[in-house]
Coordinates of C-alpha atoms in Angstrom, one line a residue:
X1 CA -26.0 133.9 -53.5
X2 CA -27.0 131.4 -51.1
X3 CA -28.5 128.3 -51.7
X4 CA -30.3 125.3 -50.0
X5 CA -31.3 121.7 -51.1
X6 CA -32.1 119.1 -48.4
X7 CA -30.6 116.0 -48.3
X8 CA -30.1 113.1 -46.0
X9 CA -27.2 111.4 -44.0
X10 CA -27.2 107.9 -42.5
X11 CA -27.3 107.1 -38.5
X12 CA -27.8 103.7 -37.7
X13 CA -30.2 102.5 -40.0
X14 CA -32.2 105.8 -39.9
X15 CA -32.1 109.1 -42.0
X16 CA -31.4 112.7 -40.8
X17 CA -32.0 115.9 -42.8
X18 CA -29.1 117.3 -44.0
X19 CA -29.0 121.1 -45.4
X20 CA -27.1 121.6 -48.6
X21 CA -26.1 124.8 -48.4
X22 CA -24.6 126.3 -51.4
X23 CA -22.5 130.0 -50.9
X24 CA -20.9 131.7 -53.9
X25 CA -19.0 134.4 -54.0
X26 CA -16.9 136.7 -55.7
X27 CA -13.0 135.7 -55.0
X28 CA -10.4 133.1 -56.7
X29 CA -12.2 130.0 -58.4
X30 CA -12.6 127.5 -55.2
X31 CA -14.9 125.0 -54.4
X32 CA -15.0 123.6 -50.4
X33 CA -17.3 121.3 -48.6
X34 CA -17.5 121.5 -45.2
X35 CA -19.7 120.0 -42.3
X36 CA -17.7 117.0 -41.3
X37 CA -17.5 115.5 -44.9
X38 CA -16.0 112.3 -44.9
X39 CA -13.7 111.0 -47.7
X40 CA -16.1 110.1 -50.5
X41 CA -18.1 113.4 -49.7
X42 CA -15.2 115.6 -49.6
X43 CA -14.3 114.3 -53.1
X44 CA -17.6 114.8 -54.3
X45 CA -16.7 118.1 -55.5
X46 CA -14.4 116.8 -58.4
X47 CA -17.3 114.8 -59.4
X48 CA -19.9 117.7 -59.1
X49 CA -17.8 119.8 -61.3
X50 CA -17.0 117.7 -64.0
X51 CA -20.8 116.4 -64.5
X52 CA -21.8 120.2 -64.7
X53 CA -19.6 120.7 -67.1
X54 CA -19.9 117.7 -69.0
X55 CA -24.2 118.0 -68.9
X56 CA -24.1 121.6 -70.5
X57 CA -23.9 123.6 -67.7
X58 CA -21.4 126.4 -67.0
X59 CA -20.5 127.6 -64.1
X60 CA -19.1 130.9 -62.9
X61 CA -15.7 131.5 -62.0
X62 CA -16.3 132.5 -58.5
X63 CA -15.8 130.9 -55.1
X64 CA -18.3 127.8 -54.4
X65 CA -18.9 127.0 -50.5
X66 CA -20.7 123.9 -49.5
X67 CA -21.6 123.5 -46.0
X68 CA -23.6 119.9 -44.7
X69 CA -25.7 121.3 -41.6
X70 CA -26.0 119.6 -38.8
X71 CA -22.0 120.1 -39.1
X72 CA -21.2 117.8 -35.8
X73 CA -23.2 115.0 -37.4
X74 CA -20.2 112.9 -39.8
X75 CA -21.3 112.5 -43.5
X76 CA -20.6 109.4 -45.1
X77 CA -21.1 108.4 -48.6
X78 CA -21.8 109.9 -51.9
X79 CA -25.5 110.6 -51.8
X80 CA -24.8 114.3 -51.6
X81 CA -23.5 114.8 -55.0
X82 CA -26.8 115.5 -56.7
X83 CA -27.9 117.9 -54.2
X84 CA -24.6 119.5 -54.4
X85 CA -24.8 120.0 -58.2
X86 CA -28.7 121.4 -57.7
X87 CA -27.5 123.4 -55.2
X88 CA -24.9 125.1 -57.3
X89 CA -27.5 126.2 -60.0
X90 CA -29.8 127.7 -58.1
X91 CA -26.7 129.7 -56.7
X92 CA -25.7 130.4 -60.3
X93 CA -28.9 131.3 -60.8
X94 CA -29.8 128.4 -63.7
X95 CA -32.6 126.7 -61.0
X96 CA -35.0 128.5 -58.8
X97 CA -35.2 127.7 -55.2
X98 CA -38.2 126.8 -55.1
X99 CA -38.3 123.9 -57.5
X100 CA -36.3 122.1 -55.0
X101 CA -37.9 123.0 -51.4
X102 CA -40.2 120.3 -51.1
X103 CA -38.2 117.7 -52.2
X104 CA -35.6 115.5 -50.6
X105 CA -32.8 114.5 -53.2
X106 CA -29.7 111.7 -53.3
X107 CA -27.4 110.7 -55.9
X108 CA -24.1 109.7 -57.1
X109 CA -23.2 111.4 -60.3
X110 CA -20.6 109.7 -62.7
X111 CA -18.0 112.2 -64.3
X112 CA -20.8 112.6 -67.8
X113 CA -23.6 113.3 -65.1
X114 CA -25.4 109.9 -65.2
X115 CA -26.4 108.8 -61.6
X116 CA -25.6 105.9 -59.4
X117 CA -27.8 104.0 -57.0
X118 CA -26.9 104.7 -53.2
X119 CA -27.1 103.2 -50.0
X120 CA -29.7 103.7 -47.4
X121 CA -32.5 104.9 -50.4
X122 CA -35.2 103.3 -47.5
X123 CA -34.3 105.5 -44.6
X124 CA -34.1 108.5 -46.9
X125 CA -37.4 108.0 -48.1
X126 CA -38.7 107.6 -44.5
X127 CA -37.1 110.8 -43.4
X128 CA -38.5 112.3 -46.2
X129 CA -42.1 111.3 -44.9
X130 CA -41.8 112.2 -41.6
X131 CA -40.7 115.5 -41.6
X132 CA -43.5 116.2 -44.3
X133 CA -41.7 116.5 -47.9
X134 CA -44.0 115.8 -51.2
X135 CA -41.3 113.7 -52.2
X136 CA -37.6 112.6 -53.2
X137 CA -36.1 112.2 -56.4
X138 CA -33.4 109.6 -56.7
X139 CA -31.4 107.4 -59.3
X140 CA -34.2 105.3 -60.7
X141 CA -32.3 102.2 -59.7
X142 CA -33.3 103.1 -55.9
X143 CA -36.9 104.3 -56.9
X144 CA -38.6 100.5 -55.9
X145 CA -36.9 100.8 -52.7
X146 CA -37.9 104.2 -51.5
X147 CA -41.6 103.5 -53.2
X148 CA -42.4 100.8 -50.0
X149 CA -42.9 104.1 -47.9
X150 CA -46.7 104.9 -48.1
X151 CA -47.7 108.7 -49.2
X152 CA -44.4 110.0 -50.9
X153 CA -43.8 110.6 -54.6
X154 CA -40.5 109.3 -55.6
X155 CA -39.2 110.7 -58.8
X156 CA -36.5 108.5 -60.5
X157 CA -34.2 110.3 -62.6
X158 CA -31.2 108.4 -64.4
X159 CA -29.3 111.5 -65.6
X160 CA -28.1 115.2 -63.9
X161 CA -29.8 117.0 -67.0
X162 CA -33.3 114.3 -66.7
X163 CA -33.5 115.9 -62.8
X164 CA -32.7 119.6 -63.7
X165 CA -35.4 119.3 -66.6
X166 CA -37.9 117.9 -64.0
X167 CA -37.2 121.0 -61.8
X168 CA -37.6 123.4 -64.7
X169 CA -40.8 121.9 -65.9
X170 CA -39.3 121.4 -69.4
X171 CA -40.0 117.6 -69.2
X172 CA -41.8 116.5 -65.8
X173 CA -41.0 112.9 -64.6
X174 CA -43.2 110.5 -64.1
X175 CA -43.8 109.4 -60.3
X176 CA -42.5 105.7 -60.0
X177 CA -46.0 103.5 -59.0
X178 CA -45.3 100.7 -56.9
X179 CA -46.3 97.0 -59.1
X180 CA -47.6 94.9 -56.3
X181 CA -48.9 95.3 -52.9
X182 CA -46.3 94.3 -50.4
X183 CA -48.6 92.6 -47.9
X184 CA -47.6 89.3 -47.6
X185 CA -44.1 88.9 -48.5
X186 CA -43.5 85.4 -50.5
X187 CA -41.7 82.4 -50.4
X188 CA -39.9 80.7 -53.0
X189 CA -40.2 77.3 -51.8
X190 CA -36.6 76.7 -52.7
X191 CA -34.4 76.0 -50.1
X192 CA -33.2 73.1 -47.8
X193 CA -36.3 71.1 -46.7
X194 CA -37.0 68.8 -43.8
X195 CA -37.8 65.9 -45.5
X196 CA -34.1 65.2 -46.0
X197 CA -33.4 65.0 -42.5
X198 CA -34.2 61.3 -41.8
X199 CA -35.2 60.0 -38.3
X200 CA -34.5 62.4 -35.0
X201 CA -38.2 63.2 -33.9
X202 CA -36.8 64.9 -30.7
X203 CA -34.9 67.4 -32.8
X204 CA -37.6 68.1 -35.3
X205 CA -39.9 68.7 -32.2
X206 CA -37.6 70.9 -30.6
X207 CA -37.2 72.6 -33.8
X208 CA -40.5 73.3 -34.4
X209 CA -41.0 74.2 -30.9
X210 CA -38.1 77.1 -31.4
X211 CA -39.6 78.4 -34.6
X212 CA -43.1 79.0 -32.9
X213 CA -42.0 80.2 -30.2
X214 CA -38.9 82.3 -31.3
X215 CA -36.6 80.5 -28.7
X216 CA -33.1 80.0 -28.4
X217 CA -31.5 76.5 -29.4
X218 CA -28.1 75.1 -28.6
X219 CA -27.7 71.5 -30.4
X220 CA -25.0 69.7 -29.0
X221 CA -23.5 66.4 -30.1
X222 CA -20.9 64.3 -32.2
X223 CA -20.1 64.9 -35.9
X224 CA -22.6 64.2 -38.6
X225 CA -25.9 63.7 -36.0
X226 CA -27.4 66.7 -38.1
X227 CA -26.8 69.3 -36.2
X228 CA -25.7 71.6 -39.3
X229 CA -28.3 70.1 -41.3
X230 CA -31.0 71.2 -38.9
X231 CA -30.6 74.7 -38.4
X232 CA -30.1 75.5 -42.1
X233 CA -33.7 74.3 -42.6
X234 CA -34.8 76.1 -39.7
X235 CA -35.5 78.9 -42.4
X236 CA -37.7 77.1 -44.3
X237 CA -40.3 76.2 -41.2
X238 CA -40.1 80.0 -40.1
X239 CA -43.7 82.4 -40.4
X240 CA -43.8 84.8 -42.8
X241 CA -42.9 87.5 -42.6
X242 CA -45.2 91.0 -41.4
X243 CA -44.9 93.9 -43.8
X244 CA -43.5 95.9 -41.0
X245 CA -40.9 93.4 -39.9
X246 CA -39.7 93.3 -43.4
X247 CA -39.8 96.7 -43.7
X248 CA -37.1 96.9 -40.8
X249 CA -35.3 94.2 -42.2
X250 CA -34.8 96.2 -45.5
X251 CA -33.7 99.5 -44.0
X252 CA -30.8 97.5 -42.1
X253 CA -29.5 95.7 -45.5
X254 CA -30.6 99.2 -47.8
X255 CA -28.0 101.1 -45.1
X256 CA -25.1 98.3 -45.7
X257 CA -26.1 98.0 -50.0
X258 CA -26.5 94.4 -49.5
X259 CA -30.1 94.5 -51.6
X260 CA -30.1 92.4 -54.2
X261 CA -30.8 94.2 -57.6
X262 CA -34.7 94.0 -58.5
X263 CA -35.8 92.9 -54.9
X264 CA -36.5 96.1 -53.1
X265 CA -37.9 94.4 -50.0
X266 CA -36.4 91.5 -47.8
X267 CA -39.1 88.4 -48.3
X268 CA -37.0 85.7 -46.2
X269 CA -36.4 85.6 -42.9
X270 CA -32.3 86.5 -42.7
X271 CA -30.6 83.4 -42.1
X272 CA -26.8 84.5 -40.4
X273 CA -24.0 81.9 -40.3
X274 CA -20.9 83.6 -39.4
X275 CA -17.6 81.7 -39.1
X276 CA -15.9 81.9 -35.9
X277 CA -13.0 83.6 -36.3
X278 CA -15.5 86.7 -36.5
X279 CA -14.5 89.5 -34.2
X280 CA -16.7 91.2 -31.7
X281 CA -17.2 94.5 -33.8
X282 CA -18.3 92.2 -36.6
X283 CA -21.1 90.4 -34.7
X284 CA -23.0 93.3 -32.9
X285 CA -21.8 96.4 -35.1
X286 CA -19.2 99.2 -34.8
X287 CA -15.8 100.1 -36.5
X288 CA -15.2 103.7 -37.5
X289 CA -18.2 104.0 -39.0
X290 CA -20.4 101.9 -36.6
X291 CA -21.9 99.7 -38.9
X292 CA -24.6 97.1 -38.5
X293 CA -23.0 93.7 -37.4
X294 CA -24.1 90.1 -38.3
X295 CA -26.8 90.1 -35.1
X296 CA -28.5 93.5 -36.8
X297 CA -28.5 91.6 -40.4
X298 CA -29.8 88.2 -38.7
X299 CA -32.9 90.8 -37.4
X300 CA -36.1 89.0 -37.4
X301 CA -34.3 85.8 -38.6
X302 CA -31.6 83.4 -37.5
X303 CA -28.1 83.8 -36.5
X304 CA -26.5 80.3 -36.4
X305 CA -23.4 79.9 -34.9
X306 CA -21.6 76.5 -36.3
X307 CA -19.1 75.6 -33.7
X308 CA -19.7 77.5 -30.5
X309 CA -16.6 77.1 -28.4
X310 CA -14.4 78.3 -31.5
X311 CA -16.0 81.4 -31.4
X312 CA -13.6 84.0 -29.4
X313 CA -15.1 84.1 -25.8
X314 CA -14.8 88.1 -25.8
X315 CA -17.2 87.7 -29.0
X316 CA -19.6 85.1 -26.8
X317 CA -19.9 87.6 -24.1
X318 CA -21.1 90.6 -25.8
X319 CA -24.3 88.6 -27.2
X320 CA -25.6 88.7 -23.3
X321 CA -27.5 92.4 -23.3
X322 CA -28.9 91.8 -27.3
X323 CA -30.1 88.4 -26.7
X324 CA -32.6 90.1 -23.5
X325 CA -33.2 93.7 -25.0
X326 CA -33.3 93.0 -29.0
X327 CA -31.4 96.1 -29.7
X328 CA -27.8 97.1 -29.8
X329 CA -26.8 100.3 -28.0
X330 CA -23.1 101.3 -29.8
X331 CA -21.8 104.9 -28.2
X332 CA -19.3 107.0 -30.0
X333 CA -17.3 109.9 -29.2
X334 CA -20.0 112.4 -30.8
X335 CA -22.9 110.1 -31.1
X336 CA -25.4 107.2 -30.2
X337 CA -26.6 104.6 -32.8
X338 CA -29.0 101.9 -31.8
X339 CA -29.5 99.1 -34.5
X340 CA -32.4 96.1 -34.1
X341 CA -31.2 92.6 -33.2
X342 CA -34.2 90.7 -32.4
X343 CA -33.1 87.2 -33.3
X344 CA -33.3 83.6 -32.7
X345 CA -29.9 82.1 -31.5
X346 CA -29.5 78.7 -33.2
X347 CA -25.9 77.3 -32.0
X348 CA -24.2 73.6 -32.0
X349 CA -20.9 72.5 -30.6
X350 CA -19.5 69.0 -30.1
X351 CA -19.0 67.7 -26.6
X352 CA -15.4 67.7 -26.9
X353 CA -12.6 68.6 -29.5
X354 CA -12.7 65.3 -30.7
X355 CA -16.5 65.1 -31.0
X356 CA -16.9 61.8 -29.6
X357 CA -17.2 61.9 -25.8
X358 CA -19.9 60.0 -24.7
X359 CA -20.7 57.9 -28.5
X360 CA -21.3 54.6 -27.8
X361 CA -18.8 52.8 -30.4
X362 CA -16.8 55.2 -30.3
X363 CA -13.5 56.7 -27.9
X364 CA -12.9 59.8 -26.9
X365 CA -9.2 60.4 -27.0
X366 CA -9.8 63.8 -24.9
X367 CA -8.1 64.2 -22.0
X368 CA -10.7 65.6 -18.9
X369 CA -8.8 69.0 -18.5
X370 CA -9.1 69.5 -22.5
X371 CA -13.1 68.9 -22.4
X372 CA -13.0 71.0 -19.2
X373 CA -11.4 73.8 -21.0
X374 CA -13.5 73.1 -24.0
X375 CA -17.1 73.5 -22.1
X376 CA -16.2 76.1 -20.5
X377 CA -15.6 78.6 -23.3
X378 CA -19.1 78.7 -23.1
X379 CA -20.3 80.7 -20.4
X380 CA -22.8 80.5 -17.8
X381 CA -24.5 83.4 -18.3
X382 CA -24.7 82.9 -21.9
X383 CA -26.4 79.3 -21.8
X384 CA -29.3 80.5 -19.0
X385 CA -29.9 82.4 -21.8
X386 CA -30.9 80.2 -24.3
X387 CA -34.6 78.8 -23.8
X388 CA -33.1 75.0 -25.5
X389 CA -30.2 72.9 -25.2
X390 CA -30.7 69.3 -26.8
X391 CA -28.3 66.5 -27.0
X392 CA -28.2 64.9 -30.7
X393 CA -27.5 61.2 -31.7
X394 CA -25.8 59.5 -34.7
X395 CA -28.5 58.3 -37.1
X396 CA -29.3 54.7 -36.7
X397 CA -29.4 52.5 -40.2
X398 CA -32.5 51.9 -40.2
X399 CA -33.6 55.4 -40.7
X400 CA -31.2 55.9 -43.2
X401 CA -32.4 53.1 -45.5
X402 CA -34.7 53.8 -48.6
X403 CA -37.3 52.2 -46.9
X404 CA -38.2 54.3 -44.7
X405 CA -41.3 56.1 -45.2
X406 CA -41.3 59.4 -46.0
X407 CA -40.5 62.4 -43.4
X408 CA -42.8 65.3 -43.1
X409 CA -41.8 68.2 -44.9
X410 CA -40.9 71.9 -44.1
X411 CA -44.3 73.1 -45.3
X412 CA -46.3 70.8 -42.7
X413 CA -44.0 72.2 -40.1
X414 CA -44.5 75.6 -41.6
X415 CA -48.4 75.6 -41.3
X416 CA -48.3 73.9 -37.3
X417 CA -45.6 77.0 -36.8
X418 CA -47.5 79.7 -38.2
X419 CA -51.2 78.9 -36.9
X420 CA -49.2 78.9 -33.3
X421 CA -47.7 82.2 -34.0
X422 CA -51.3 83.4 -34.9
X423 CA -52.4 82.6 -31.7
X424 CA -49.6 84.6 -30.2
X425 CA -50.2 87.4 -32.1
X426 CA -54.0 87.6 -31.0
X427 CA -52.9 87.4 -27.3
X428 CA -50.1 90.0 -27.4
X429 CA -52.4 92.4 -29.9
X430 CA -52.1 95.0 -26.9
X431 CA -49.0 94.5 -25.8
X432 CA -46.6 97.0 -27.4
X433 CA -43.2 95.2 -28.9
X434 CA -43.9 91.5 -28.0
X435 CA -45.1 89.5 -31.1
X436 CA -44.2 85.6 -29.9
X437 CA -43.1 84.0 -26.7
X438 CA -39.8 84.2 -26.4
X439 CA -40.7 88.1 -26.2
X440 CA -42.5 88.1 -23.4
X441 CA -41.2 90.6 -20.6
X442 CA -41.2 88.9 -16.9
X443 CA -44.0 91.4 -15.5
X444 CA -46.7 89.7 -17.8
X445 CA -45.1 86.1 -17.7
X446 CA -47.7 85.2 -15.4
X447 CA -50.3 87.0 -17.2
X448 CA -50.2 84.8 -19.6
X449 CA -49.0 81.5 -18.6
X450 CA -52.0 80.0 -16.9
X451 CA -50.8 76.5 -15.6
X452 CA -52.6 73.2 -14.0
X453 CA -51.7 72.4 -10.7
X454 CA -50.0 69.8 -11.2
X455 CA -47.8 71.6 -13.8
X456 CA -47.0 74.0 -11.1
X457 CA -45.8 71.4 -9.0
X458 CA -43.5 70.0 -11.9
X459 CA -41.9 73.0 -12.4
X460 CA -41.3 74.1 -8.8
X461 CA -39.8 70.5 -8.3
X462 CA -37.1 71.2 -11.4
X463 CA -36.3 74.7 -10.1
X464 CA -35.5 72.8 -6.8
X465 CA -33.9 69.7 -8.0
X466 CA -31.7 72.0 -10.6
X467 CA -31.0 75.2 -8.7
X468 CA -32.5 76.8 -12.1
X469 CA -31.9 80.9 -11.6
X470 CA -34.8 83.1 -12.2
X471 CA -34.3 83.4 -16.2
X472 CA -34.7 79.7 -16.7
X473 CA -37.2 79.0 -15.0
X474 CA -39.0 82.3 -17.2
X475 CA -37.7 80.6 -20.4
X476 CA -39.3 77.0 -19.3
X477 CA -42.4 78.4 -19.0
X478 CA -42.2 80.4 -22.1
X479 CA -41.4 76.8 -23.6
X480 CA -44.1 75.5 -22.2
X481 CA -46.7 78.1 -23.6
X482 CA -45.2 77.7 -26.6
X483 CA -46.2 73.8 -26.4
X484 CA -49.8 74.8 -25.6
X485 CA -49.9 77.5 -28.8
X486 CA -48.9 74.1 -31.0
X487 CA -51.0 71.5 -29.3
X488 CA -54.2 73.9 -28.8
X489 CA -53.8 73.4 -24.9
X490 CA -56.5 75.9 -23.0
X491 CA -53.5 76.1 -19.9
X492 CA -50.1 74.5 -19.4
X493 CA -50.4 71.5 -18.6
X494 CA -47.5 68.9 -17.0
X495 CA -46.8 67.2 -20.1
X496 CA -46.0 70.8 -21.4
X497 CA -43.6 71.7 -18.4
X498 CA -42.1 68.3 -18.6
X499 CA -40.8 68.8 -21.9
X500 CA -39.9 72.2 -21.7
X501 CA -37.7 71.0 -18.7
X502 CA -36.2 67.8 -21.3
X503 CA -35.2 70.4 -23.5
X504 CA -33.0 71.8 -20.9
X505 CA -30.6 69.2 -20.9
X506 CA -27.5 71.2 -19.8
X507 CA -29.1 72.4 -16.8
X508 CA -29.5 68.9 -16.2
X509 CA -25.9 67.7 -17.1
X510 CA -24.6 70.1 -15.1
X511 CA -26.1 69.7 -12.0
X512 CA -24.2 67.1 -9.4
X513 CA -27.2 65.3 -8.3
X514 CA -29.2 64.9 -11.4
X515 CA -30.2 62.4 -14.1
X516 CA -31.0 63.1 -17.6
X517 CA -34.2 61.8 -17.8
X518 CA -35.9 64.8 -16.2
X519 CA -38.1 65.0 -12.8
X520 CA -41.1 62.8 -12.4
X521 CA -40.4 61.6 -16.1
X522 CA -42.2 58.5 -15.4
X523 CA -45.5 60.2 -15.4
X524 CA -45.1 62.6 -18.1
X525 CA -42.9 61.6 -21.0
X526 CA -42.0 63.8 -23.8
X527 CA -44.1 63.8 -27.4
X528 CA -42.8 62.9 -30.3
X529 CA -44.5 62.8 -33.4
X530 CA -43.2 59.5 -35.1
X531 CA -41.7 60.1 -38.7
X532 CA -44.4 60.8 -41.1
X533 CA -47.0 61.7 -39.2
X534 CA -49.4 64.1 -40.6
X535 CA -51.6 65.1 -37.7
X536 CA -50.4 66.8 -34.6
X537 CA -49.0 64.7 -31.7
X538 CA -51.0 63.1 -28.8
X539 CA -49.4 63.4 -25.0
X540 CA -48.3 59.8 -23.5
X541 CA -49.3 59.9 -20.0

């Protein structure tokens, strides 16, 4: 008799509906699984058989072929053993087909038929919706994961003979009800705050600027100017979190089983910090099985990269094509995957090996060829795209003594960040995948990005004076509308494009002919808000 019990197999960080199709037959005991069954699927069988036998159930002495349709799609993992098993009674005869057609089923059985959690519960669930199942029944340690999907019935069963005693209608099990509205995903208030960082008004600033806007920020200075420090509060300044956003976030850490037991849905905002002997395939995804890569798990978060130019260069380069499209393309022999990587790129670097070029008190013992070599592991291409570069300064004393009055904390950042990204969300409402600034495509840059004369001036006097390319001068305007969004600015105005062009300092570095201070910085100085503060910041014209 054949049978058929619908299950689901992993690609990318989606489900597909896999048909369990159970054949027995008369012939030499034999059980096979075929359909491109991977290791752990392949042994499956052993486990299958011996939590049949060990629940109660006997089976036949007859041939047993299971085939996974699609069969050119790979099958990974061990989610397929409790179909399997279901499968195999209603071949025997001991289930009726029909008490599994509307369901979508995964599992791991132990050897006594008790059932582990599996990866990927989240997309299963999803596939389960969309292709219009009443439900799926899975090891009740996955059952809060796959209840976030709206309209499906998850049954959580702990036990082979609990699931075939659902099916039989000797003991129904009860649906698994969701305890709190997901909404507004929380924050525990717990981490790293900015209070601790003491003096450095330019860096907050430009941190706060990033966060609202969603920009890219290179720090780059000497040891112990905060540049670490910074960026792992960067977290804690962040806006929450959208249901849908953590939604997606969840589906790429339920595919990899990095959810941490009782927390069914991703509340922070990721927080990546990779060390930099990291190899391309670990950053944007791939190996045999084309997993998600640090960029994919740092999805609607942060990836920080400590120590830039120690990163491998072939590992720099790939980051060009996620950093403008947000998604990872990764092609295989037989298939496509495409994982989310919509991040902010946080990076710092020291301005030589030694970390002291250019300290006042201190000497650089670097010779010029080794800082040469040194900057340029970095690439061109790479740096035009990120929206920030800021130089960073030892602390002076006097901010570090007791006396100092106390800094603003992460929460006042956190409320100036998130009533900015408000506003962004109102003005992109019909605008299809863009949700801050850093999103915004080129075609409705100008849209958008309504600027006083005299800004526009400004900024066509940097592009000159700079030789900007096309990109950065996009990504100083998206700065400078981000400015606007914090301030409550009607239009850009200089003192905006001014200090989106200061925190551009490489571009200013670099070029032969130009000083650090900026064009036309005499008339438009950058704000600062002085330590402490607890109102926004006023321009100094």
């Amino acid at each position: 008799m054949l049978a058929r019990v619908r299950s689901g197999a992993l690609l990318g960080i989606d489900a597909v509906v896999v048909e369990c199709e159970v054949d027995m037959a008369l012939g030499l005991p034999y059980f096979n699984v075929v359909g491109q069954a991977e290791g752990a699927v392949r042994e499956s069988k052993v486990r299958v058989i011996s939590a049949l036998k060990n629940t109660g159930f006997e089976l036949p002495q007859k041939r047993v072929t299971v085939n996974l349709a699609p069969a050119d799609l790979k099958k990974e993992g061990a989610a397929f053993e409790l179909p399997i098993a279901l499968g195999v009674l209603v071949a025997a005869k001991q289930l009726e087909e029909a008490s599994v057609a509307r369901l979508l089923f995964g599992g791991e059985l132990s050897l006594d038929g008790a059932l582990r959690p599996i990866k990927g519960a989240l997309p299963l669930a999803v596939a389960a919706r969309n292709h219009g199942f009443e439900g799926v029944m899975l090891p009740a340690a996955n059952a809060p994961e796959a209840a976030l999907v709206e309209g499906l019935r998850v049954l959580p069963v702990t036990h082979l003979r609990e699931a075939v005693d659902h099916l039989t209608g000797a003991r129904p099990v009860t649906p698994y009800v969701r305890e709190e509205a997901p909404d507004v995903p929380g924050r525990d208030g717990t981490g790293p705050d900015m209070a601790d960082v003491r003096g450095q008004p330019e860096l907050k600033l430009a941190l706060e600027m990033a966060a609202a806007g969603g920009h890219n920020l290179l720090l780059s200075g000497p040891p112990g100017s905060g540049k670490t420090m910074l960026a792992r509060r960067l977290p804690g300044i962040l806006p929450e979190m959208t249901f849908p956003e953590a939604l997606e976030v969840t589906k790429v850490y339920s595919v990899l089983g990095l959810l941490a037991e009782g927390h069914a849905l991703m509340r922070e905002r990721p927080f990546r910090a990779p060390h930099h002997t990291l190899s391309d395939a670990g950053l944007v995804g791939g190996g045999a099985a084309a997993r998600p890569g640090e960029l994919s798990l740092a999805h609607n978060g942060v990836l920080f990269l400590d120590e830039l130019p120690e990163f491998r260069k072939n590992v720099l380069e790939v980051l060009r094509q996620p950093l403008e499209e947000g998604v990872i393309h990764l092609a295989r022999a037989n298939q496509h995957i495409t994982y989310p990587c919509r991040v902010m790129l946080v990076a710092a670097m020291n301005p030589c090996p030694c970390g002291y070029y250019g300290v006042a008190g201190r000497v650089c013992t670097c010779a010029d060829y080794r800082r040469f070599e040194y900057n340029t592991r970095v690439s061109g291409p790479l740096l035009d795209r990120i929206d920030m570069t800021l130089q960073t300064r030892p602390v002076e004393y006097q901010h570090l003594a007791p006396a100092e009055a106390r800094e603003p904390t992460s929460r006042y950042y956190r409320e100036r960040v998130q009533a900015a990204r408000e506003r962004q969300r109102d003005r992109y409402r019909d605008e299809p995948g863009v949700h801050c600034n850093a999103q915004l495509p080129p075609h409705l840059l100008r849209r958008h990005c309504v600027m006083s004369r005299r800004a526009e001036v400004m900024l066509e006097r940097a592009v000159r004076k700079y030789g900007l390319s096309a990109r950065a001068h996009d990504r100083i305007l998206k700065v400078a509308l981000t400015r606007t969004d914090l301030e409550g600015h009607a239009r850009i105005e200089e003192v905006d494009i001014q200090l989106a062009i200061d925190f551009r300092m490489l571009d200013r570095v670099n070029h032969p002919h130009a000083s650090t201070q900026g064009p036309r910085a005499s008339q438009a100085e950058p704000t600062f808000r002085p330590a402490g503060a607890s109102g926004p910041a006023s321009p100094r014209e």
